[in-house]
């Protein structure tokens, strides 16, 4: 499986999440290599770490407002910090589940972790450049970041 | 209590968003939501009090995962019907859950309709 196929697994996971859970299509923008080694994270970030045949991190990062509207679409009335963490955690959980299914046992995939705040830092693998995939939904902008070496 | 309800539903998931979503989305006549647990250990504690007849069960949870909880619930109550709802989408995970005693498997993410279809199959079989 090449890098493009690997990235597509994650992109489809996120787009499928929007299709099924909030039942509104999200769009994938043009992927790009991060100019800096550390792409900015947004308010809430759900992350999985990968080891084995490839090493690195994959995360979905989104602004609070976007996650609140997603919860509203799910008929949820509680926009608490815990529920926002839950939501990005579930998206990361989907990334993890699909990666396990499609990549098989050559990849070890961690349980998802959640970080909060735009100043959060991510441990990227050495000698790698993250691929950033913009995810557009309604008027909101999230990012899927795939960094594997 | 809904007197027409014949199936008592307990939801087990470490995500509050998912627990509440399943509670809201399930709308089959004959199913009454009786409670929710955040992990397998809590589900076992609540089982005696709530006496659910059907359960939706996440797999990856802290303290006690869903796979162990399925096995213990089935040992306590062989008639209980358990629908595993998990993001772990590979066949081996589904087969393992069924071997432990689950009656069905639904992949996350899911639509309300997919949830109700899966619950319908659970109570009709």
PDB file of C-alpha atoms in Angstrom:
ATOM      1  CA  UNK A   1       0.000   0.000   0.000  1.00  0.00           C
ATOM      2  CA  UNK A   2       1.514   3.367  -1.015  1.00  0.00           C
ATOM      3  CA  UNK A   3       1.261   6.681   0.820  1.00  0.00           C
ATOM      4  CA  UNK A   4      -1.590   7.947  -1.341  1.00  0.00           C
ATOM      5  CA  UNK A   5      -3.659   4.835  -0.611  1.00  0.00           C
ATOM      6  CA  UNK A   6      -2.883   5.122   3.080  1.00  0.00           C
ATOM      7  CA  UNK A   7      -3.925   8.766   3.156  1.00  0.00           C
ATOM      8  CA  UNK A   8      -7.123   7.902   1.278  1.00  0.00           C
ATOM      9  CA  UNK A   9      -8.101   5.422   3.990  1.00  0.00           C
ATOM     10  CA  UNK A  10      -8.039   8.229   6.537  1.00  0.00           C
ATOM     11  CA  UNK A  11      -9.750  10.763   4.266  1.00  0.00           C
ATOM     12  CA  UNK A  12     -12.586   8.359   3.514  1.00  0.00           C
ATOM     13  CA  UNK A  13     -12.938   7.599   7.222  1.00  0.00           C
ATOM     14  CA  UNK A  14     -13.493  11.265   8.046  1.00  0.00           C
ATOM     15  CA  UNK A  15     -15.818  11.953   5.110  1.00  0.00           C
ATOM     16  CA  UNK A  16     -17.829   8.818   5.944  1.00  0.00           C
ATOM     17  CA  UNK A  17     -18.132  10.024   9.529  1.00  0.00           C
ATOM     18  CA  UNK A  18     -19.797  13.229   8.360  1.00  0.00           C
ATOM     19  CA  UNK A  19     -22.047  11.341   5.921  1.00  0.00           C
ATOM     20  CA  UNK A  20     -23.383   8.990   8.537  1.00  0.00           C
ATOM     21  CA  UNK A  21     -23.276  10.883  11.801  1.00  0.00           C
ATOM     22  CA  UNK A  22     -24.267  14.428  10.889  1.00  0.00           C
ATOM     23  CA  UNK A  23     -25.737  13.352   7.555  1.00  0.00           C
ATOM     24  CA  UNK A  24     -24.243  16.269   5.652  1.00  0.00           C
ATOM     25  CA  UNK A  25     -21.439  15.900   3.167  1.00  0.00           C
ATOM     26  CA  UNK A  26     -18.041  17.310   4.046  1.00  0.00           C
ATOM     27  CA  UNK A  27     -15.571  18.204   1.314  1.00  0.00           C
ATOM     28  CA  UNK A  28     -11.940  17.330   1.110  1.00  0.00           C
ATOM     29  CA  UNK A  29      -9.699  20.191  -0.036  1.00  0.00           C
ATOM     30  CA  UNK A  30      -6.405  19.845  -1.861  1.00  0.00           C
ATOM     31  CA  UNK A  31      -3.848  18.065   0.306  1.00  0.00           C
ATOM     32  CA  UNK A  32      -0.506  19.768   0.829  1.00  0.00           C
ATOM     33  CA  UNK A  33       2.782  19.133   2.555  1.00  0.00           C
ATOM     34  CA  UNK A  34       3.115  21.279   5.658  1.00  0.00           C
ATOM     35  CA  UNK A  35       5.566  24.115   5.102  1.00  0.00           C
ATOM     36  CA  UNK A  36       6.530  24.115   8.726  1.00  0.00           C
ATOM     37  CA  UNK A  37       7.224  20.801  10.458  1.00  0.00           C
ATOM     38  CA  UNK A  38       4.380  21.397  12.834  1.00  0.00           C
ATOM     39  CA  UNK A  39       0.993  22.249  11.344  1.00  0.00           C
ATOM     40  CA  UNK A  40      -1.211  24.249  13.691  1.00  0.00           C
ATOM     41  CA  UNK A  41      -3.782  22.377  15.660  1.00  0.00           C
ATOM     42  CA  UNK A  42      -7.249  23.744  16.256  1.00  0.00           C
ATOM     43  CA  UNK A  43      -9.368  23.803  19.434  1.00  0.00           C
ATOM     44  CA  UNK A  44      -9.921  20.039  19.714  1.00  0.00           C
ATOM     45  CA  UNK A  45      -7.747  17.282  18.284  1.00  0.00           C
ATOM     46  CA  UNK A  46      -8.305  13.521  18.179  1.00  0.00           C
ATOM     47  CA  UNK A  47      -5.143  11.578  17.461  1.00  0.00           C
ATOM     48  CA  UNK A  48      -3.886   8.055  16.839  1.00  0.00           C
ATOM     49  CA  UNK A  49      -0.276   6.903  16.845  1.00  0.00           C
ATOM     50  CA  UNK A  50       0.965   4.290  14.425  1.00  0.00           C
ATOM     51  CA  UNK A  51       3.946   1.983  14.719  1.00  0.00           C
ATOM     52  CA  UNK A  52       5.166  -1.151  13.004  1.00  0.00           C
ATOM     53  CA  UNK A  53       5.669  -1.100   9.248  1.00  0.00           C
ATOM     54  CA  UNK A  54       5.188   2.699   9.325  1.00  0.00           C
ATOM     55  CA  UNK A  55       5.582   5.094  12.228  1.00  0.00           C
ATOM     56  CA  UNK A  56       3.839   8.335  12.884  1.00  0.00           C
ATOM     57  CA  UNK A  57       0.676  10.121  13.868  1.00  0.00           C
ATOM     58  CA  UNK A  58      -2.679  10.830  12.271  1.00  0.00           C
ATOM     59  CA  UNK A  59      -5.025  13.404  13.720  1.00  0.00           C
ATOM     60  CA  UNK A  60      -8.257  15.254  13.056  1.00  0.00           C
ATOM     61  CA  UNK A  61      -8.314  18.787  14.428  1.00  0.00           C
ATOM     62  CA  UNK A  62     -11.349  21.071  14.414  1.00  0.00           C
ATOM     63  CA  UNK A  63     -12.579  24.373  15.847  1.00  0.00           C
ATOM     64  CA  UNK A  64     -14.982  24.362  18.771  1.00  0.00           C
ATOM     65  CA  UNK A  65     -17.776  26.031  16.773  1.00  0.00           C
ATOM     66  CA  UNK A  66     -17.711  23.327  14.143  1.00  0.00           C
ATOM     67  CA  UNK A  67     -17.905  20.550  16.734  1.00  0.00           C
ATOM     68  CA  UNK A  68     -20.795  22.317  18.494  1.00  0.00           C
ATOM     69  CA  UNK A  69     -22.777  22.426  15.252  1.00  0.00           C
ATOM     70  CA  UNK A  70     -21.974  18.779  14.610  1.00  0.00           C
ATOM     71  CA  UNK A  71     -23.354  17.912  18.051  1.00  0.00           C
ATOM     72  CA  UNK A  72     -26.478  19.946  17.297  1.00  0.00           C
ATOM     73  CA  UNK A  73     -26.918  17.991  14.065  1.00  0.00           C
ATOM     74  CA  UNK A  74     -26.822  14.857  16.208  1.00  0.00           C
ATOM     75  CA  UNK A  75     -29.659  16.322  18.344  1.00  0.00           C
ATOM     76  CA  UNK A  76     -27.233  16.738  21.249  1.00  0.00           C
ATOM     77  CA  UNK A  77     -27.987  19.717  23.484  1.00  0.00           C
ATOM     78  CA  UNK A  78     -24.972  19.454  25.783  1.00  0.00           C
ATOM     79  CA  UNK A  79     -22.018  21.306  24.211  1.00  0.00           C
ATOM     80  CA  UNK A  80     -19.757  20.743  27.207  1.00  0.00           C
ATOM     81  CA  UNK A  81     -16.002  20.367  26.964  1.00  0.00           C
ATOM     82  CA  UNK A  82     -16.357  16.658  27.741  1.00  0.00           C
ATOM     83  CA  UNK A  83     -18.779  16.107  24.887  1.00  0.00           C
ATOM     84  CA  UNK A  84     -16.566  18.030  22.454  1.00  0.00           C
ATOM     85  CA  UNK A  85     -13.660  15.814  23.503  1.00  0.00           C
ATOM     86  CA  UNK A  86     -15.904  12.777  23.057  1.00  0.00           C
ATOM     87  CA  UNK A  87     -16.761  13.829  19.522  1.00  0.00           C
ATOM     88  CA  UNK A  88     -13.178  14.275  18.277  1.00  0.00           C
ATOM     89  CA  UNK A  89     -12.336  11.074  20.145  1.00  0.00           C
ATOM     90  CA  UNK A  90     -15.020   9.220  18.210  1.00  0.00           C
ATOM     91  CA  UNK A  91     -13.676  10.572  14.909  1.00  0.00           C
ATOM     92  CA  UNK A  92     -10.179   9.423  15.876  1.00  0.00           C
ATOM     93  CA  UNK A  93     -11.695   6.105  16.920  1.00  0.00           C
ATOM     94  CA  UNK A  94     -13.102   5.734  13.413  1.00  0.00           C
ATOM     95  CA  UNK A  95      -9.673   6.535  11.925  1.00  0.00           C
ATOM     96  CA  UNK A  96      -8.198   3.836  14.139  1.00  0.00           C
ATOM     97  CA  UNK A  97     -10.839   1.238  13.313  1.00  0.00           C
ATOM     98  CA  UNK A  98     -10.602   1.737   9.568  1.00  0.00           C
ATOM     99  CA  UNK A  99      -6.805   1.710   9.660  1.00  0.00           C
ATOM    100  CA  UNK A 100      -6.832  -1.603  11.552  1.00  0.00           C
ATOM    101  CA  UNK A 101      -9.222  -3.059   8.990  1.00  0.00           C
ATOM    102  CA  UNK A 102      -7.391  -1.804   5.882  1.00  0.00           C
ATOM    103  CA  UNK A 103      -3.755  -1.966   6.990  1.00  0.00           C
ATOM    104  CA  UNK A 104      -3.907  -5.253   8.847  1.00  0.00           C
ATOM    105  CA  UNK A 105      -1.340  -6.446  11.309  1.00  0.00           C
ATOM    106  CA  UNK A 106       1.619  -4.669   9.718  1.00  0.00           C
ATOM    107  CA  UNK A 107       0.531  -1.580  11.614  1.00  0.00           C
ATOM    108  CA  UNK A 108       0.092  -1.191  15.362  1.00  0.00           C
ATOM    109  CA  UNK A 109      -2.455   1.508  16.058  1.00  0.00           C
ATOM    110  CA  UNK A 110      -2.899   3.162  19.429  1.00  0.00           C
ATOM    111  CA  UNK A 111      -6.092   3.878  21.279  1.00  0.00           C
ATOM    112  CA  UNK A 112      -7.133   7.438  20.323  1.00  0.00           C
ATOM    113  CA  UNK A 113      -5.981  10.343  22.475  1.00  0.00           C
ATOM    114  CA  UNK A 114      -7.467  13.814  22.674  1.00  0.00           C
ATOM    115  CA  UNK A 115      -5.735  17.149  23.108  1.00  0.00           C
ATOM    116  CA  UNK A 116      -7.416  20.473  23.751  1.00  0.00           C
ATOM    117  CA  UNK A 117      -6.176  23.941  22.861  1.00  0.00           C
ATOM    118  CA  UNK A 118      -4.430  25.577  19.945  1.00  0.00           C
ATOM    119  CA  UNK A 119      -1.118  25.579  21.773  1.00  0.00           C
ATOM    120  CA  UNK A 120      -1.057  21.797  22.032  1.00  0.00           C
ATOM    121  CA  UNK A 121       1.984  20.067  20.618  1.00  0.00           C
ATOM    122  CA  UNK A 122       2.134  16.877  18.586  1.00  0.00           C
ATOM    123  CA  UNK A 123       5.071  14.470  18.557  1.00  0.00           C
ATOM    124  CA  UNK A 124       5.866  13.960  14.894  1.00  0.00           C
ATOM    125  CA  UNK A 125       8.274  11.257  13.780  1.00  0.00           C
ATOM    126  CA  UNK A 126      11.745  12.451  12.847  1.00  0.00           C
ATOM    127  CA  UNK A 127      12.549  13.117   9.170  1.00  0.00           C
ATOM    128  CA  UNK A 128       8.950  13.322   8.092  1.00  0.00           C
ATOM    129  CA  UNK A 129       6.710  16.037   6.693  1.00  0.00           C
ATOM    130  CA  UNK A 130       3.049  16.033   7.574  1.00  0.00           C
ATOM    131  CA  UNK A 131       0.449  15.876   4.826  1.00  0.00           C
ATOM    132  CA  UNK A 132      -2.416  18.253   5.605  1.00  0.00           C
ATOM    133  CA  UNK A 133      -5.854  17.557   4.149  1.00  0.00           C
ATOM    134  CA  UNK A 134      -8.345  20.422   4.576  1.00  0.00           C
ATOM    135  CA  UNK A 135     -11.828  19.226   5.542  1.00  0.00           C
ATOM    136  CA  UNK A 136     -14.576  21.738   4.759  1.00  0.00           C
ATOM    137  CA  UNK A 137     -18.028  21.396   6.270  1.00  0.00           C
ATOM    138  CA  UNK A 138     -20.649  24.135   6.018  1.00  0.00           C
ATOM    139  CA  UNK A 139     -18.597  27.271   6.679  1.00  0.00           C
ATOM    140  CA  UNK A 140     -16.103  25.528   8.947  1.00  0.00           C
ATOM    141  CA  UNK A 141     -12.567  24.390   8.333  1.00  0.00           C
ATOM    142  CA  UNK A 142     -11.000  21.374   9.988  1.00  0.00           C
ATOM    143  CA  UNK A 143      -7.852  19.493   9.086  1.00  0.00           C
ATOM    144  CA  UNK A 144      -6.813  15.903   8.817  1.00  0.00           C
ATOM    145  CA  UNK A 145      -3.069  15.544   9.273  1.00  0.00           C
ATOM    146  CA  UNK A 146      -1.213  12.374   8.279  1.00  0.00           C
ATOM    147  CA  UNK A 147       2.445  12.099   9.177  1.00  0.00           C
ATOM    148  CA  UNK A 148       4.017   8.705   8.518  1.00  0.00           C
ATOM    149  CA  UNK A 149       7.598   7.727   7.711  1.00  0.00           C
TER     150      UNK A 149
ATOM    151  CA  UNK B   1     -42.494   2.561  32.628  1.00  0.00           C
ATOM    152  CA  UNK B   2     -43.865   1.783  29.198  1.00  0.00           C
ATOM    153  CA  UNK B   3     -46.124  -1.244  29.774  1.00  0.00           C
ATOM    154  CA  UNK B   4     -45.942  -2.213  26.103  1.00  0.00           C
ATOM    155  CA  UNK B   5     -42.154  -2.473  26.249  1.00  0.00           C
ATOM    156  CA  UNK B   6     -40.914  -6.019  26.286  1.00  0.00           C
ATOM    157  CA  UNK B   7     -37.215  -5.371  25.746  1.00  0.00           C
ATOM    158  CA  UNK B   8     -35.143  -3.486  28.303  1.00  0.00           C
ATOM    159  CA  UNK B   9     -32.168  -1.718  26.677  1.00  0.00           C
ATOM    160  CA  UNK B  10     -28.880  -0.925  28.427  1.00  0.00           C
ATOM    161  CA  UNK B  11     -26.252   1.071  26.502  1.00  0.00           C
ATOM    162  CA  UNK B  12     -22.561   0.505  27.273  1.00  0.00           C
ATOM    163  CA  UNK B  13     -20.060   2.969  25.789  1.00  0.00           C
ATOM    164  CA  UNK B  14     -17.301   5.159  27.219  1.00  0.00           C
ATOM    165  CA  UNK B  15     -18.471   8.079  25.057  1.00  0.00           C
ATOM    166  CA  UNK B  16     -21.264  10.156  26.567  1.00  0.00           C
ATOM    167  CA  UNK B  17     -22.107  11.465  23.084  1.00  0.00           C
ATOM    168  CA  UNK B  18     -22.645   7.925  21.808  1.00  0.00           C
ATOM    169  CA  UNK B  19     -24.606   6.797  24.873  1.00  0.00           C
ATOM    170  CA  UNK B  20     -27.002   9.716  24.543  1.00  0.00           C
ATOM    171  CA  UNK B  21     -27.244   9.329  20.781  1.00  0.00           C
ATOM    172  CA  UNK B  22     -28.254   5.663  21.019  1.00  0.00           C
ATOM    173  CA  UNK B  23     -30.788   6.528  23.733  1.00  0.00           C
ATOM    174  CA  UNK B  24     -32.317   9.246  21.526  1.00  0.00           C
ATOM    175  CA  UNK B  25     -32.107   7.449  18.195  1.00  0.00           C
ATOM    176  CA  UNK B  26     -33.605   4.086  19.146  1.00  0.00           C
ATOM    177  CA  UNK B  27     -37.298   4.347  18.423  1.00  0.00           C
ATOM    178  CA  UNK B  28     -38.570   0.814  17.983  1.00  0.00           C
ATOM    179  CA  UNK B  29     -41.840   0.001  19.710  1.00  0.00           C
ATOM    180  CA  UNK B  30     -41.240  -2.593  22.367  1.00  0.00           C
ATOM    181  CA  UNK B  31     -37.836  -1.264  23.455  1.00  0.00           C
ATOM    182  CA  UNK B  32     -37.460   0.685  26.663  1.00  0.00           C
ATOM    183  CA  UNK B  33     -34.170   2.397  27.503  1.00  0.00           C
ATOM    184  CA  UNK B  34     -33.378   1.498  31.126  1.00  0.00           C
ATOM    185  CA  UNK B  35     -29.857   2.836  31.633  1.00  0.00           C
ATOM    186  CA  UNK B  36     -26.287   3.277  30.482  1.00  0.00           C
ATOM    187  CA  UNK B  37     -22.810   2.310  31.633  1.00  0.00           C
ATOM    188  CA  UNK B  38     -19.423   3.826  30.828  1.00  0.00           C
ATOM    189  CA  UNK B  39     -17.408   0.611  30.784  1.00  0.00           C
ATOM    190  CA  UNK B  40     -17.688  -3.134  31.192  1.00  0.00           C
ATOM    191  CA  UNK B  41     -17.256  -3.105  34.960  1.00  0.00           C
ATOM    192  CA  UNK B  42     -20.043  -0.558  35.411  1.00  0.00           C
ATOM    193  CA  UNK B  43     -22.245  -2.581  33.053  1.00  0.00           C
ATOM    194  CA  UNK B  44     -21.824  -5.685  35.206  1.00  0.00           C
ATOM    195  CA  UNK B  45     -22.662  -3.652  38.320  1.00  0.00           C
ATOM    196  CA  UNK B  46     -25.784  -2.203  36.706  1.00  0.00           C
ATOM    197  CA  UNK B  47     -26.895  -5.470  35.157  1.00  0.00           C
ATOM    198  CA  UNK B  48     -28.476  -6.818  38.326  1.00  0.00           C
ATOM    199  CA  UNK B  49     -30.271  -3.553  39.083  1.00  0.00           C
ATOM    200  CA  UNK B  50     -31.491  -2.771  35.545  1.00  0.00           C
ATOM    201  CA  UNK B  51     -32.062  -6.338  34.353  1.00  0.00           C
ATOM    202  CA  UNK B  52     -31.673  -5.457  30.666  1.00  0.00           C
ATOM    203  CA  UNK B  53     -32.789  -7.951  28.053  1.00  0.00           C
ATOM    204  CA  UNK B  54     -30.845  -6.273  25.239  1.00  0.00           C
ATOM    205  CA  UNK B  55     -27.528  -4.423  25.363  1.00  0.00           C
ATOM    206  CA  UNK B  56     -25.515  -2.282  22.958  1.00  0.00           C
ATOM    207  CA  UNK B  57     -21.835  -2.749  23.732  1.00  0.00           C
ATOM    208  CA  UNK B  58     -18.750  -0.779  22.717  1.00  0.00           C
ATOM    209  CA  UNK B  59     -15.516  -2.792  22.637  1.00  0.00           C
ATOM    210  CA  UNK B  60     -12.657  -0.430  23.466  1.00  0.00           C
ATOM    211  CA  UNK B  61     -13.341   0.926  26.943  1.00  0.00           C
ATOM    212  CA  UNK B  62     -11.298   1.592  30.079  1.00  0.00           C
ATOM    213  CA  UNK B  63     -11.367  -0.686  33.158  1.00  0.00           C
ATOM    214  CA  UNK B  64     -13.102  -3.589  31.404  1.00  0.00           C
ATOM    215  CA  UNK B  65     -13.427  -3.829  27.637  1.00  0.00           C
ATOM    216  CA  UNK B  66     -16.563  -4.881  25.815  1.00  0.00           C
ATOM    217  CA  UNK B  67     -15.304  -8.300  24.805  1.00  0.00           C
ATOM    218  CA  UNK B  68     -14.824  -9.449  28.428  1.00  0.00           C
ATOM    219  CA  UNK B  69     -18.101  -7.840  29.431  1.00  0.00           C
ATOM    220  CA  UNK B  70     -20.013  -9.669  26.676  1.00  0.00           C
ATOM    221  CA  UNK B  71     -18.649 -12.994  27.896  1.00  0.00           C
ATOM    222  CA  UNK B  72     -19.565 -12.279  31.531  1.00  0.00           C
ATOM    223  CA  UNK B  73     -23.053 -10.968  30.750  1.00  0.00           C
ATOM    224  CA  UNK B  74     -23.829 -14.030  28.629  1.00  0.00           C
ATOM    225  CA  UNK B  75     -22.536 -16.293  31.400  1.00  0.00           C
ATOM    226  CA  UNK B  76     -24.886 -14.578  33.878  1.00  0.00           C
ATOM    227  CA  UNK B  77     -27.837 -14.466  31.514  1.00  0.00           C
ATOM    228  CA  UNK B  78     -27.689 -16.770  28.480  1.00  0.00           C
ATOM    229  CA  UNK B  79     -30.872 -15.177  27.067  1.00  0.00           C
ATOM    230  CA  UNK B  80     -29.484 -11.638  26.975  1.00  0.00           C
ATOM    231  CA  UNK B  81     -29.063 -10.263  23.451  1.00  0.00           C
ATOM    232  CA  UNK B  82     -26.032  -8.082  22.819  1.00  0.00           C
ATOM    233  CA  UNK B  83     -25.333  -5.836  19.836  1.00  0.00           C
ATOM    234  CA  UNK B  84     -21.687  -4.820  19.630  1.00  0.00           C
ATOM    235  CA  UNK B  85     -21.269  -1.273  18.288  1.00  0.00           C
ATOM    236  CA  UNK B  86     -17.633  -0.527  17.583  1.00  0.00           C
ATOM    237  CA  UNK B  87     -15.310   1.417  15.318  1.00  0.00           C
ATOM    238  CA  UNK B  88     -13.125  -1.688  15.095  1.00  0.00           C
ATOM    239  CA  UNK B  89     -14.294  -2.618  11.641  1.00  0.00           C
ATOM    240  CA  UNK B  90     -12.224  -5.709  10.872  1.00  0.00           C
ATOM    241  CA  UNK B  91     -13.768  -9.163  10.525  1.00  0.00           C
ATOM    242  CA  UNK B  92     -11.668 -10.731  13.280  1.00  0.00           C
ATOM    243  CA  UNK B  93     -13.051  -8.294  15.836  1.00  0.00           C
ATOM    244  CA  UNK B  94     -16.616  -9.068  14.791  1.00  0.00           C
ATOM    245  CA  UNK B  95     -15.988 -12.825  14.853  1.00  0.00           C
ATOM    246  CA  UNK B  96     -14.414 -12.591  18.308  1.00  0.00           C
ATOM    247  CA  UNK B  97     -17.420 -10.675  19.643  1.00  0.00           C
ATOM    248  CA  UNK B  98     -19.846 -13.220  18.196  1.00  0.00           C
ATOM    249  CA  UNK B  99     -17.796 -16.082  19.660  1.00  0.00           C
ATOM    250  CA  UNK B 100     -17.991 -14.425  23.074  1.00  0.00           C
ATOM    251  CA  UNK B 101     -21.783 -14.435  22.801  1.00  0.00           C
ATOM    252  CA  UNK B 102     -22.798 -11.224  21.015  1.00  0.00           C
ATOM    253  CA  UNK B 103     -25.744 -11.558  18.628  1.00  0.00           C
ATOM    254  CA  UNK B 104     -24.884  -8.754  16.205  1.00  0.00           C
ATOM    255  CA  UNK B 105     -22.261  -6.246  15.148  1.00  0.00           C
ATOM    256  CA  UNK B 106     -22.721  -2.634  13.982  1.00  0.00           C
ATOM    257  CA  UNK B 107     -19.789  -0.527  12.821  1.00  0.00           C
ATOM    258  CA  UNK B 108     -19.325   3.041  13.988  1.00  0.00           C
ATOM    259  CA  UNK B 109     -20.120   5.513  12.604  1.00  0.00           C
ATOM    260  CA  UNK B 110     -23.764   4.617  12.040  1.00  0.00           C
ATOM    261  CA  UNK B 111     -26.969   6.325  10.995  1.00  0.00           C
ATOM    262  CA  UNK B 112     -30.110   6.275  13.119  1.00  0.00           C
ATOM    263  CA  UNK B 113     -31.665   3.929  10.596  1.00  0.00           C
ATOM    264  CA  UNK B 114     -28.731   1.533  10.716  1.00  0.00           C
ATOM    265  CA  UNK B 115     -28.990   1.491  14.496  1.00  0.00           C
ATOM    266  CA  UNK B 116     -32.704   0.743  14.463  1.00  0.00           C
ATOM    267  CA  UNK B 117     -32.306  -1.905  11.757  1.00  0.00           C
ATOM    268  CA  UNK B 118     -29.638  -3.618  13.854  1.00  0.00           C
ATOM    269  CA  UNK B 119     -31.788  -3.427  17.002  1.00  0.00           C
ATOM    270  CA  UNK B 120     -34.761  -4.775  15.059  1.00  0.00           C
ATOM    271  CA  UNK B 121     -32.738  -7.791  13.925  1.00  0.00           C
ATOM    272  CA  UNK B 122     -31.553  -8.262  17.504  1.00  0.00           C
ATOM    273  CA  UNK B 123     -35.052  -8.543  18.939  1.00  0.00           C
ATOM    274  CA  UNK B 124     -36.637 -10.362  16.008  1.00  0.00           C
ATOM    275  CA  UNK B 125     -34.162 -13.227  15.731  1.00  0.00           C
TER     276      UNK B 125
END
